[in-house]
Amino acid sequence: MHRLTVIDSHTAGEPTRVVLDGFPDLGGGSLAQRRERFREDFDPWRSAIACEPRGSDTMVGALLQAPVDPACAAGVIFFNNVGYLGMCGHGMIGMTRTLAHLGRIVPGEHLIETPVGVVGVELHADGRVSIDNVESHRARTGVAVEVPDYGTVVGDVAWGGNWFFITSQSPVPLSLAHEPALTAYTKAIQRAIDAAGIGGDDGGVIDHIEINGAAPDGAGQARNFVLCPGGAYDRSPCGTGTSAKLACLAADGMLGEGERWVQQGILGSAFEGTYRKGDRGVLPRITGQAWLTGSAEILLEPDDPFVWGIRGVALRP
Ligand code: PYC
């Protein structure tokens, strides 16, 4: 029997499972190289940890790694029910909360290595966490996609640590009661984007679809609905999605440097965002809060027919 030590948390409703011990050695090299080794040689471990029966379609795993740069407090590789994430905002907030719980970091600023670059985190004395995300930018605006049953949908393609297609068009209000309709709509957009071969400006796959509009609760804030690659919607406002949105707002001149943006997710829980100007786009700072939900030993019994998890199905082959 194999044992893995994990700590679970949720950030604004979206779960994170930090893997502390028991994972096979991925060797040295950059976090991007180690993520490729994880993908090629140890992918069943991903589904064993993130998928049912131990996880769920919404679970994001965070494999703790030793950083290459000694100035960093830790390294991390994020993964989910169908694959790997470049960065994960809610996951970084959850992991920071977990490192604080373990006494590995104290309130203040720290650096964390990810496969897409170094991210700054600030643990505040009140338990909130700010992340200084990777530079985010809008690659294209006014991208029109023909979406069967929905017609022409126009949106932006933007990077926030993952690639997003962001539209303000929604067939229904952005409330949880409409989740099945929002999921069906965003899945249809994802299929149309794949069919049209639309990608990021580095050739990266757009694997997150975000609808962004006014919150229907009268708070005067923005609300989003974000479809993640494995077909589940983000319960949080999505840290990388909020970063991509900040890049679009900055490019449109609708939000100034240092101005505060409150971004609700579909549950109504919120992140705060601000940005500084970057070389190419914006340097987003996203603030939110995570709560611990569990501390466990995951057991992998060799004769369990689902020892490697019930695998999720990605929206694309
Ligand atoms: O918070 O960046 C995020 C995120 C990505 C996927 C799920 N959450």
Short mmCIF file of C-alpha atoms and ligand atoms in Angstrom, two decimals, residues 14 60 85 87-91 162 164 208 228-229 234 236-241 271, ligand 1:
data_model
loop_
_atom_site.label_atom_id
_atom_site.label_comp_id
_atom_site.label_asym_id
_atom_site.label_seq_id
_atom_site.Cartn_x
_atom_site.Cartn_y
_atom_site.Cartn_z
CA GLU A 14 -12.77 26.03 -4.99
CA VAL A 60 -6.87 21.12 -8.07
CA LEU A 85 -2.20 23.97 -15.15
CA MET A 87 -0.54 28.63 -12.77
CA CYS A 88 -3.54 28.50 -10.51
CA GLY A 89 -4.58 31.57 -8.52
CA HIS A 90 -7.00 29.97 -6.11
CA GLY A 91 -4.55 27.05 -5.72
CA ASN A 162 -3.50 30.02 -18.39
CA PHE A 164 -8.68 32.32 -21.58
CA HIS A 208 -10.53 28.15 -19.94
CA CYS A 228 -12.14 24.74 -16.45
CA PRO A 229 -10.45 22.25 -18.83
CA ASP A 234 -14.55 27.21 -11.09
CA SER A 236 -13.93 30.67 -7.07
CA PRO A 237 -13.58 33.85 -9.19
CA CYS A 238 -10.48 32.18 -10.74
CA GLY A 239 -7.20 33.92 -9.99
CA THR A 240 -5.71 33.43 -13.46
CA GLY A 241 -9.06 34.34 -15.04
CA PHE A 271 -11.26 38.25 -5.15
O1 PYC B 1 -7.78 30.27 -9.71
O2 PYC B 1 -6.46 30.39 -11.45
C1 PYC B 1 -7.33 29.84 -10.81
C2 PYC B 1 -7.90 28.58 -11.31
C3 PYC B 1 -7.62 27.98 -12.50
C4 PYC B 1 -8.39 26.81 -12.54
C5 PYC B 1 -9.11 26.73 -11.38
N1 PYC B 1 -8.80 27.83 -10.63
#
